[in-house]
Structure formats: C-alpha cells, structure tokens
GROMACS .gro file of C-alpha atoms in nm:
model
  385
    1MET     CA    1   5.611   0.253  -1.730
    2GLN     CA    2   5.875   0.219  -1.457
    3ALA     CA    3   6.131   0.439  -1.624
    4GLY     CA    4   6.154   0.728  -1.908
    5PHE     CA    5   6.319   1.050  -1.831
    6ARG     CA    6   6.248   0.969  -1.428
    7PHE     CA    7   6.082   1.299  -1.405
    8GLY     CA    8   5.791   1.237  -1.635
    9THR     CA    9   5.987   1.512  -1.912
   10TRP     CA   10   6.021   1.271  -2.217
   11VAL     CA   11   6.092   1.450  -2.529
   12GLY     CA   12   6.017   1.236  -2.864
   13ALA     CA   13   5.999   0.870  -2.973
   14VAL     CA   14   6.370   0.843  -2.846
   15GLY     CA   15   6.334   0.917  -2.515
   16LEU     CA   16   6.061   0.680  -2.485
   17LEU     CA   17   6.293   0.386  -2.628
   18THR     CA   18   6.467   0.466  -2.259
   19ALA     CA   19   6.202   0.433  -2.061
   20LEU     CA   20   6.055   0.125  -2.246
   21LEU     CA   21   6.359  -0.093  -2.290
   22ALA     CA   22   6.480  -0.022  -1.941
   23GLY     CA   23   6.372  -0.320  -1.786
   24THR     CA   24   6.246  -0.603  -2.034
   25VAL     CA   25   6.326  -0.938  -1.830
   26LYS     CA   26   6.112  -1.192  -1.733
   27ALA     CA   27   6.020  -1.250  -1.369
   28GLY     CA   28   6.149  -1.575  -1.232
   29SER     CA   29   6.345  -1.757  -0.944
   30ASP     CA   30   6.713  -1.820  -1.091
   31CYS     CA   31   6.866  -1.493  -0.906
   32PRO     CA   32   7.216  -1.503  -0.807
   33ALA     CA   33   7.267  -1.468  -0.450
   34PRO     CA   34   7.307  -1.121  -0.335
   35GLY     CA   35   7.691  -1.020  -0.387
   36ALA     CA   36   7.756  -1.319  -0.591
   37TRP     CA   37   7.816  -1.366  -0.956
   38SER     CA   38   7.664  -1.659  -1.146
   39THR     CA   39   7.538  -1.756  -1.539
   40PRO     CA   40   7.196  -1.675  -1.604
   41ALA     CA   41   7.112  -2.037  -1.616
   42GLY     CA   42   7.192  -1.999  -1.229
   43GLU     CA   43   7.546  -2.167  -1.196
   44PRO     CA   44   7.793  -1.994  -0.986
   45LEU     CA   45   8.093  -1.799  -1.081
   46ASP     CA   46   8.406  -1.772  -0.952
   47ALA     CA   47   8.469  -1.380  -0.917
   48ALA     CA   48   8.836  -1.393  -0.959
   49GLU     CA   49   8.852  -1.636  -1.260
   50LEU     CA   50   8.584  -1.394  -1.382
   51TYR     CA   51   8.769  -1.070  -1.351
   52ALA     CA   52   9.041  -1.286  -1.489
   53ASP     CA   53   8.870  -1.366  -1.810
   54LEU     CA   54   8.727  -1.055  -1.840
   55ALA     CA   55   9.058  -0.879  -1.865
   56THR     CA   56   9.129  -1.057  -2.205
   57ARG     CA   57   8.806  -0.899  -2.356
   58GLU     CA   58   8.833  -0.646  -2.595
   59VAL     CA   59   8.481  -0.472  -2.447
   60VAL     CA   60   8.298  -0.507  -2.135
   61LEU     CA   61   7.940  -0.423  -2.152
   62LEU     CA   62   7.756  -0.351  -1.804
   63GLY     CA   63   7.370  -0.318  -1.813
   64GLU     CA   64   7.165  -0.096  -1.646
   65ARG     CA   65   6.805   0.026  -1.558
   66HIS     CA   66   6.882   0.379  -1.536
   67ASP     CA   67   6.693   0.444  -1.233
   68ARG     CA   68   6.840   0.211  -1.006
   69MET     CA   69   7.087   0.363  -0.766
   70ASP     CA   70   7.194   0.009  -0.649
   71HIS     CA   71   7.271  -0.120  -0.976
   72HIS     CA   72   7.498   0.195  -1.073
   73ARG     CA   73   7.678   0.117  -0.750
   74TRP     CA   74   7.723  -0.237  -0.879
   75GLN     CA   75   7.849  -0.095  -1.193
   76LEU     CA   76   8.087   0.109  -0.956
   77GLY     CA   77   8.229  -0.219  -0.793
   78THR     CA   78   8.276  -0.375  -1.126
   79LEU     CA   79   8.470  -0.096  -1.278
   80SER     CA   80   8.732  -0.112  -0.984
   81ALA     CA   81   8.805  -0.450  -1.031
   82LEU     CA   82   8.820  -0.443  -1.403
   83HIS     CA   83   9.047  -0.149  -1.349
   84GLY     CA   84   9.239  -0.357  -1.095
   85GLN     CA   85   9.330  -0.579  -1.356
   86ARG     CA   86   9.316  -0.291  -1.684
   87PRO     CA   87   9.412   0.014  -1.567
   88ASP     CA   88   9.453   0.134  -1.917
   89MET     CA   89   9.037   0.093  -1.914
   90VAL     CA   90   8.825   0.357  -2.073
   91ILE     CA   91   8.487   0.389  -1.940
   92GLY     CA   92   8.197   0.438  -2.210
   93LEU     CA   93   7.904   0.613  -2.144
   94GLU     CA   94   7.556   0.596  -2.337
   95MET     CA   95   7.406   0.925  -2.195
   96LEU     CA   96   7.586   1.199  -2.363
   97PRO     CA   97   7.648   1.256  -2.720
   98ARG     CA   98   7.972   1.280  -2.858
   99SER     CA   99   7.962   1.668  -2.923
  100ARG     CA  100   7.974   1.690  -2.554
  101GLN     CA  101   8.338   1.467  -2.543
  102PRO     CA  102   8.556   1.766  -2.430
  103VAL     CA  103   8.371   1.841  -2.115
  104LEU     CA  104   8.439   1.465  -2.002
  105ASP     CA  105   8.760   1.504  -2.119
  106ALA     CA  106   8.736   1.848  -1.873
  107TRP     CA  107   8.593   1.687  -1.588
  108VAL     CA  108   8.818   1.385  -1.555
  109ALA     CA  109   9.111   1.672  -1.586
  110GLY     CA  110   8.962   1.802  -1.275
  111GLU     CA  111   8.857   2.129  -1.499
  112LEU     CA  112   8.521   2.160  -1.393
  113ASP     CA  113   8.301   2.164  -1.084
  114PRO     CA  114   8.001   1.951  -1.038
  115GLU     CA  115   7.757   2.264  -1.141
  116ALA     CA  116   7.979   2.337  -1.458
  117PHE     CA  117   7.974   1.947  -1.563
  118LEU     CA  118   7.623   1.968  -1.559
  119LYS     CA  119   7.546   2.297  -1.708
  120LYS     CA  120   7.796   2.210  -2.015
  121SER     CA  121   7.755   1.866  -2.083
  122GLY     CA  122   7.341   1.972  -2.109
  123TRP     CA  123   7.304   1.673  -1.900
  124TYR     CA  124   6.900   1.720  -1.821
  125GLU     CA  125   6.855   1.796  -2.207
  126HIS     CA  126   7.080   1.501  -2.337
  127TRP     CA  127   7.032   1.267  -2.045
  128GLY     CA  128   6.750   1.348  -1.797
  129PHE     CA  129   6.772   1.077  -1.502
  130ASP     CA  130   6.930   1.242  -1.174
  131PRO     CA  131   7.287   1.288  -1.210
  132GLU     CA  132   7.300   1.180  -0.851
  133LEU     CA  133   7.251   0.847  -0.945
  134TYR     CA  134   7.584   0.866  -1.179
  135TRP     CA  135   7.806   1.092  -0.949
  136PRO     CA  136   7.991   0.773  -0.815
  137ILE     CA  137   8.119   0.669  -1.134
  138LEU     CA  138   8.178   0.987  -1.268
  139HIS     CA  139   8.421   1.060  -0.946
  140PHE     CA  140   8.598   0.768  -0.969
  141ALA     CA  141   8.710   0.797  -1.327
  142ARG     CA  142   8.851   1.150  -1.215
  143VAL     CA  143   8.977   1.023  -0.934
  144HIS     CA  144   9.153   0.759  -1.105
  145ASP     CA  145   9.241   0.950  -1.426
  146VAL     CA  146   9.000   0.718  -1.578
  147PRO     CA  147   8.908   0.845  -1.968
  148LEU     CA  148   8.561   0.872  -2.007
  149LEU     CA  149   8.380   0.862  -2.343
  150ALA     CA  150   8.033   0.987  -2.516
  151LEU     CA  151   7.886   0.735  -2.713
  152ASN     CA  152   7.565   0.860  -2.803
  153LEU     CA  153   7.451   1.095  -3.082
  154GLU     CA  154   7.245   1.353  -2.962
  155ARG     CA  155   6.854   1.263  -3.015
  156GLU     CA  156   6.755   1.489  -3.311
  157TYR     CA  157   7.024   1.312  -3.487
  158ILE     CA  158   6.926   0.917  -3.395
  159GLN     CA  159   6.574   0.997  -3.468
  160ARG     CA  160   6.654   1.121  -3.814
  161LEU     CA  161   6.884   0.790  -3.893
  162GLY     CA  162   6.589   0.602  -3.786
  163HIS     CA  163   6.334   0.752  -3.944
  164GLU     CA  164   6.454   0.922  -4.261
  165GLY     CA  165   6.792   0.663  -4.335
  166TRP     CA  166   7.155   0.663  -4.287
  167ASP     CA  167   7.251   0.967  -4.502
  168THR     CA  168   7.021   1.223  -4.362
  169VAL     CA  169   7.317   1.299  -4.126
  170ASP     CA  170   7.672   1.421  -4.251
  171ALA     CA  171   7.914   1.153  -4.207
  172ASP     CA  172   8.138   1.431  -3.984
  173THR     CA  173   7.840   1.428  -3.749
  174ARG     CA  174   7.818   1.080  -3.681
  175ASP     CA  175   8.190   1.022  -3.658
  176GLY     CA  176   8.167   0.813  -3.992
  177VAL     CA  177   7.993   0.531  -3.814
  178SER     CA  178   7.835   0.318  -4.103
  179ALA     CA  179   7.467   0.217  -4.102
  180PRO     CA  180   7.382  -0.083  -3.894
  181ALA     CA  181   7.361  -0.451  -3.938
  182ALA     CA  182   7.027  -0.564  -4.001
  183ALA     CA  183   6.854  -0.680  -3.712
  184SER     CA  184   6.821  -1.076  -3.636
  185GLN     CA  185   6.478  -1.193  -3.610
  186GLY     CA  186   6.512  -1.289  -3.248
  187TYR     CA  187   6.615  -0.942  -3.209
  188ARG     CA  188   6.286  -0.784  -3.415
  189ASP     CA  189   6.059  -1.012  -3.201
  190TYR     CA  190   6.243  -0.890  -2.906
  191LEU     CA  191   6.167  -0.496  -2.989
  192GLU     CA  192   5.785  -0.610  -3.112
  193ALA     CA  193   5.718  -0.737  -2.807
  194VAL     CA  194   5.854  -0.389  -2.629
  195LEU     CA  195   5.642  -0.185  -2.874
  196GLU     CA  196   5.308  -0.372  -2.712
  197ARG     CA  197   5.413  -0.243  -2.390
  198HIS     CA  198   5.373   0.138  -2.569
  199PRO     CA  199   5.151   0.364  -2.451
  200ALA     CA  200   4.818   0.375  -2.665
  201GLY     CA  201   4.872   0.579  -2.928
  202MET     CA  202   5.219   0.701  -2.874
  203GLY     CA  203   5.418   0.464  -3.067
  204PRO     CA  204   5.620   0.519  -3.390
  205ASP     CA  205   5.556   0.208  -3.650
  206SER     CA  206   5.739  -0.072  -3.572
  207GLU     CA  207   5.968  -0.047  -3.866
  208ARG     CA  208   6.076   0.299  -3.746
  209PHE     CA  209   6.067   0.189  -3.377
  210ILE     CA  210   6.333  -0.091  -3.476
  211ALA     CA  211   6.538   0.148  -3.717
  212THR     CA  212   6.594   0.396  -3.444
  213GLN     CA  213   6.693   0.149  -3.167
  214LEU     CA  214   6.971   0.032  -3.476
  215ALA     CA  215   7.076   0.333  -3.486
  216TRP     CA  216   7.130   0.393  -3.112
  217ASP     CA  217   7.268   0.043  -3.139
  218ARG     CA  218   7.521   0.119  -3.409
  219MET     CA  219   7.602   0.455  -3.300
  220MET     CA  220   7.722   0.309  -2.925
  221ALA     CA  221   7.934   0.016  -3.131
  222GLY     CA  222   8.103   0.245  -3.350
  223GLY     CA  223   8.186   0.460  -3.077
  224ILE     CA  224   8.353   0.206  -2.879
  225ALA     CA  225   8.507  -0.004  -3.232
  226ALA     CA  226   8.641   0.336  -3.266
  227ARG     CA  227   8.835   0.391  -2.956
  228ILE     CA  228   8.948   0.017  -2.941
  229LYS     CA  229   9.111   0.110  -3.320
  230ALA     CA  230   9.291   0.396  -3.189
  231GLY     CA  231   9.478   0.235  -2.975
  232GLY     CA  232   9.668   0.047  -3.269
  233ASP     CA  233   9.853  -0.264  -3.113
  234THR     CA  234   9.806  -0.197  -2.762
  235PRO     CA  235   9.419  -0.128  -2.713
  236PRO     CA  236   9.220  -0.039  -2.397
  237LEU     CA  237   9.007  -0.224  -2.224
  238VAL     CA  238   8.619  -0.005  -2.280
  239ALA     CA  239   8.419  -0.129  -2.019
  240ALA     CA  240   8.089   0.077  -2.093
  241ILE     CA  241   7.770   0.142  -1.898
  242ILE     CA  242   7.446   0.094  -2.107
  243GLY     CA  243   7.061   0.036  -2.090
  244SER     CA  244   6.989  -0.338  -2.071
  245GLY     CA  245   6.761  -0.329  -2.325
  246HIS     CA  246   7.052  -0.279  -2.559
  247LEU     CA  247   7.285  -0.590  -2.435
  248GLU     CA  248   7.070  -0.877  -2.322
  249TYR     CA  249   7.098  -1.199  -2.562
  250GLY     CA  250   7.354  -1.010  -2.751
  251TYR     CA  251   7.084  -0.890  -2.987
  252GLY     CA  252   7.168  -0.499  -3.006
  253VAL     CA  253   7.529  -0.313  -2.946
  254PRO     CA  254   7.696  -0.688  -2.899
  255HIS     CA  255   7.558  -0.784  -3.218
  256GLN     CA  256   7.690  -0.428  -3.401
  257LEU     CA  257   8.005  -0.475  -3.227
  258ALA     CA  258   8.071  -0.801  -3.428
  259ASP     CA  259   7.988  -0.655  -3.739
  260LEU     CA  260   8.255  -0.390  -3.658
  261GLY     CA  261   8.481  -0.671  -3.567
  262VAL     CA  262   8.496  -0.671  -3.227
  263SER     CA  263   8.401  -1.003  -3.116
  264GLU     CA  264   8.538  -1.008  -2.760
  265ALA     CA  265   8.275  -0.845  -2.629
  266ALA     CA  266   8.118  -0.977  -2.256
  267VAL     CA  267   7.810  -0.838  -2.131
  268LEU     CA  268   7.746  -0.799  -1.766
  269LEU     CA  269   7.343  -0.745  -1.613
  270PRO     CA  270   7.263  -0.667  -1.241
  271ARG     CA  271   6.988  -0.915  -1.100
  272GLU     CA  272   6.782  -0.851  -0.773
  273PRO     CA  273   6.529  -1.115  -0.625
  274GLY     CA  274   6.210  -1.105  -0.835
  275GLY     CA  275   6.376  -0.943  -1.112
  276CYS     CA  276   6.561  -1.248  -1.320
  277ALA     CA  277   6.550  -1.359  -1.644
  278ASP     CA  278   6.495  -1.724  -1.763
  279SER     CA  279   6.722  -1.946  -1.789
  280ASP     CA  280   6.840  -1.869  -2.152
  281PRO     CA  281   7.244  -1.894  -2.122
  282ALA     CA  282   7.243  -1.629  -2.424
  283LEU     CA  283   7.136  -1.376  -2.206
  284ALA     CA  284   7.444  -1.240  -2.052
  285ASP     CA  285   7.755  -1.413  -2.001
  286ALA     CA  286   7.760  -1.370  -1.618
  287VAL     CA  287   7.494  -1.161  -1.357
  288PHE     CA  288   7.505  -1.050  -1.066
  289GLY     CA  289   7.293  -1.042  -0.740
  290VAL     CA  290   7.179  -0.713  -0.658
  291PRO     CA  291   7.010  -0.700  -0.309
  292HIS     CA  292   6.731  -0.459  -0.306
  293ASP     CA  293   6.790  -0.213  -0.048
  294GLU     CA  294   6.537   0.101  -0.022
  295ARG     CA  295   6.863   0.353   0.090
  296PHE     CA  296   6.978   0.282  -0.280
  297GLU     CA  297   6.627   0.393  -0.405
  298ARG     CA  298   6.572   0.705  -0.565
  299SER     CA  299   6.246   0.903  -0.599
  300SER     CA  300   6.010   0.835  -0.835
  301LEU     CA  301   5.857   1.146  -0.874
  302MET     CA  302   5.707   1.201  -1.229
  303LEU     CA  303   5.488   1.538  -1.384
  304GLY     CA  304   5.400   1.285  -1.643
  305VAL     CA  305   5.420   1.514  -1.963
  306HIS     CA  306   5.574   1.437  -2.287
  307LEU     CA  307   5.734   1.779  -2.458
  308GLU     CA  308   5.788   1.902  -2.753
  309SER     CA  309   6.085   2.158  -2.835
  310ASP     CA  310   6.030   2.469  -3.055
  311ASP     CA  311   6.119   2.834  -3.096
  312ALA     CA  312   5.826   2.978  -2.873
  313PRO     CA  313   5.885   3.112  -2.510
  314GLY     CA  314   5.830   2.807  -2.259
  315ILE     CA  315   5.811   2.458  -2.352
  316ARG     CA  316   5.524   2.272  -2.532
  317ILE     CA  317   5.318   1.990  -2.387
  318LEU     CA  318   5.271   1.731  -2.654
  319ARG     CA  319   5.085   1.476  -2.432
  320VAL     CA  320   4.980   1.427  -2.031
  321GLN     CA  321   4.959   1.061  -1.912
  322GLU     CA  322   4.602   0.928  -1.767
  323GLY     CA  323   4.614   0.929  -1.402
  324SER     CA  324   4.951   1.142  -1.358
  325VAL     CA  325   5.014   1.435  -1.175
  326GLY     CA  326   5.008   1.679  -1.447
  327GLU     CA  327   4.684   1.553  -1.551
  328ALA     CA  328   4.561   1.615  -1.195
  329ALA     CA  329   4.678   1.932  -1.226
  330GLY     CA  330   4.488   2.024  -1.500
  331LEU     CA  331   4.721   2.015  -1.763
  332GLU     CA  332   4.628   1.950  -2.126
  333ALA     CA  333   4.820   1.881  -2.450
  334GLY     CA  334   4.894   2.211  -2.620
  335ASP     CA  335   4.956   2.358  -2.294
  336ARG     CA  336   5.276   2.606  -2.251
  337VAL     CA  337   5.475   2.584  -1.911
  338LEU     CA  338   5.603   2.910  -1.907
  339ARG     CA  339   5.693   2.867  -1.541
  340ALA     CA  340   5.754   2.621  -1.266
  341GLY     CA  341   5.802   2.730  -0.892
  342GLU     CA  342   6.079   3.079  -0.959
  343GLN     CA  343   6.209   2.916  -1.243
  344THR     CA  344   6.138   3.044  -1.577
  345ILE     CA  345   6.100   2.757  -1.800
  346ARG     CA  346   6.297   2.793  -2.158
  347ALA     CA  347   6.361   2.390  -2.188
  348ALA     CA  348   6.322   2.057  -2.153
  349GLY     CA  349   6.598   2.073  -1.902
  350ASP     CA  350   6.469   2.340  -1.702
  351LEU     CA  351   6.132   2.177  -1.573
  352GLN     CA  352   6.327   1.881  -1.533
  353ARG     CA  353   6.538   1.992  -1.266
  354VAL     CA  354   6.267   2.174  -1.107
  355VAL     CA  355   6.098   1.834  -1.039
  356GLN     CA  356   6.398   1.651  -0.943
  357ALA     CA  357   6.422   1.912  -0.682
  358THR     CA  358   6.060   1.894  -0.548
  359PRO     CA  359   6.040   1.706  -0.225
  360PRO     CA  360   5.748   1.437  -0.233
  361GLY     CA  361   5.437   1.559  -0.066
  362MET     CA  362   5.499   1.914  -0.208
  363TRP     CA  363   5.337   2.114  -0.423
  364LEU     CA  364   5.493   2.237  -0.769
  365PRO     CA  365   5.295   2.597  -0.850
  366LEU     CA  366   5.302   2.649  -1.267
  367GLN     CA  367   5.247   2.920  -1.500
  368ILE     CA  368   5.093   2.797  -1.828
  369GLU     CA  369   4.960   2.948  -2.137
  370ARG     CA  370   4.683   2.838  -2.293
  371GLU     CA  371   4.524   2.958  -2.641
  372GLY     CA  372   4.720   3.282  -2.551
  373LYS     CA  373   4.610   3.295  -2.229
  374ARG     CA  374   4.794   3.284  -1.883
  375LEU     CA  375   4.688   3.041  -1.646
  376GLU     CA  376   4.810   2.951  -1.278
  377ARG     CA  377   4.810   2.536  -1.174
  378VAL     CA  378   4.951   2.351  -0.910
  379ALA     CA  379   5.159   1.980  -0.925
  380ARG     CA  380   5.020   1.793  -0.607
  381PHE     CA  381   5.368   1.537  -0.586
  382PRO     CA  382   5.250   1.227  -0.377
  383ARG     CA  383   5.428   1.155  -0.037
  384GLU     CA  384   5.642   0.859  -0.066
  385ASP     CA  385   5.504   0.607   0.213
   0.00000   0.00000   0.00000
C-alpha cells in the first residue's frame, strides 16, 4: 500500500479509502512531457488556450496523490495561473471538514500562525498527511487573499452516511446536502477493483464501501455547489484540491456535481513518468507532466498500525500491518499506546505528530498497555537509501 495516513496511523474505513484511492491508474507510456499539458490520449495542449477555457468554467478539480510533494507544487502553479485569469477564485479543500471553516477564514485573514492553525483546524485528526505538503498552497491563499473552503465532514459522519443511511446525520450537520446520485456501473466496477486491493480482513463489504465513497463525493460536491449558488449572478471559480480517485473518469465528484446542476467542471490530473493511465479520453479534461524529482519526495515512514479511538487513556491498536515497523516492535492488536518518545498519547493525531517528527534511521520508544500491564517497546524506523 503506497499511502494512507502517511505515517501509518489510520482511523477507520474512511481513512483507508484515502489510501486505496490515492493512485488507481494503470502504468503506461503515454505520459505528457514534463512541464507540458496534454489530453489523456497524449495530444499536446496549448497552455494559454487551456487556461482561457478553464477560466470560463464553474469548477476546476485538481487531482493529487496526497503524499506527493510534486503533485502539490503542480497544483500551486496551476492555482496561480488560474488566479491570474479569475481573481475571484475560491480554493476548495478535501482535507478539512465544514466545522473548521472559521479556522480557514482566520488563517486567510492572517489571524493565526502555522502552529495555531494546525491545532485549531485539528489537521492531524482530520487529515493526517504531513502539513508541509500543503503549506505552499495555504500560504498562497493567505498572501493573495483567496478564500479557502472546507468541503468535507468529520470521518465519523461520512462513515455513518455510508453505513447507516443519509438520515442518520441531521441536515444541519451535513449543511443540507442531499443524498447522492446513484453510482454508475462504471464507478461501481472502478470501486470494486479498488476493494480487491484492500488488505485481507480489513475491508467493509462492497455495498458499504461504495455507499461511503458516494457520501464522501456528495459532501464535497455539495460544498462546491453551495458556494457557486451563494455567488448569485457572479459566482466565483471554485478550484478544488481533491484526491485523484474522487475525480478520474468523471465518476465521483464530477458526477455528483452534475446531479446538483453544476455541469461546467473540468478535471485536471498530474502524471509522472511510469504513472500514466491508458488513453481513455474520459479520464480527465487534461493531464500535466510532473517530472519525478527525489528532492520533492517526503519521508514515507509508517508505523503500520490501525487505530481505534475510545474514551480510555491512550489510543487502542485495532490492527498491525504484517511486515510493518509496528509488528517488528512487537505491537499487537488490543495494545494501547500511552506514550511515544516524550509525548503522552491521547489521540491518533498525537501519535501521527511524533512519528512524523522521527527521522529515518532513528528509534522511537513506546510505552504500551497490554492486558493491564505497562510495557516498553521500541519502533525502529529504516534508513532512507
């Protein structure tokens, strides 16, 4: 598995969806040249003409694999070019739930420093990927006074919507977003293929998996559509930063946007050598060649534990990945992590922050509780080659 909560502390099935949908395309040779735009079939596109067309759209959806710094740098360049065409632009973020909208507003207004933003937004609890990946975009919005728009719901609500039905989450909590349009057969096949890559014994059944994905897509589409509607006769251009798995082939968010009456949505995807899809023109409106550059790589350290929150001290380990650092450290399902290094662990985000700060090749002391006994374990992270 290439991604998840990047440091291996995943919470629930919704977090795992992020991992599985992060990069679903087939390898191929029809990649655009680095720094160039093309159609999915490999036909070159003129950048000036492309941006002129994008400026007439209601929505521009920018895909990503969440843990790729070069994808986020491409997004930043594209946002900058779009802003030159449409200074009324709004940037939508998959990363945070609607309840954190006041924090995004305060960030753009210059009222928060980075540390306060991470704390008040609950970044690690809601997202979990290294914020260094997203700082350039967040600072761009602040410098240019571009509004940021929270598109998601808390994970627990997304999971309830998918597993228990739309009426289990009150309309105010979901901002009045209506139930999703049914998935096309193509999307169902796409998601079934994703589910086949699910680690054994960890996945929800296919219907719940698909329903949860639809809930996720619908909430993001609903946030975008509501912002356009609020603009009245002069709606802004909403440029949304969303994982590619929600965008490819128009199946996810674009399909839900169309159902909500937003038809002028463009999908843009980054592609690096060896990571291209087939030549299906339905993949996206345009793809951009991102040169693979190791300087842009982020550490992929993972503890490899799947966590479950409850009211007891520490954080409970639900599962341990086979072959992971956590397994090598002797962690087991049912253990509770109480301390990591000098940090008392009260939530999944606490453990994520500590693992994130641990350099490759270092050891991380862990205090755990197992069957009422406190034990010491050491997580040994491999060195980078």
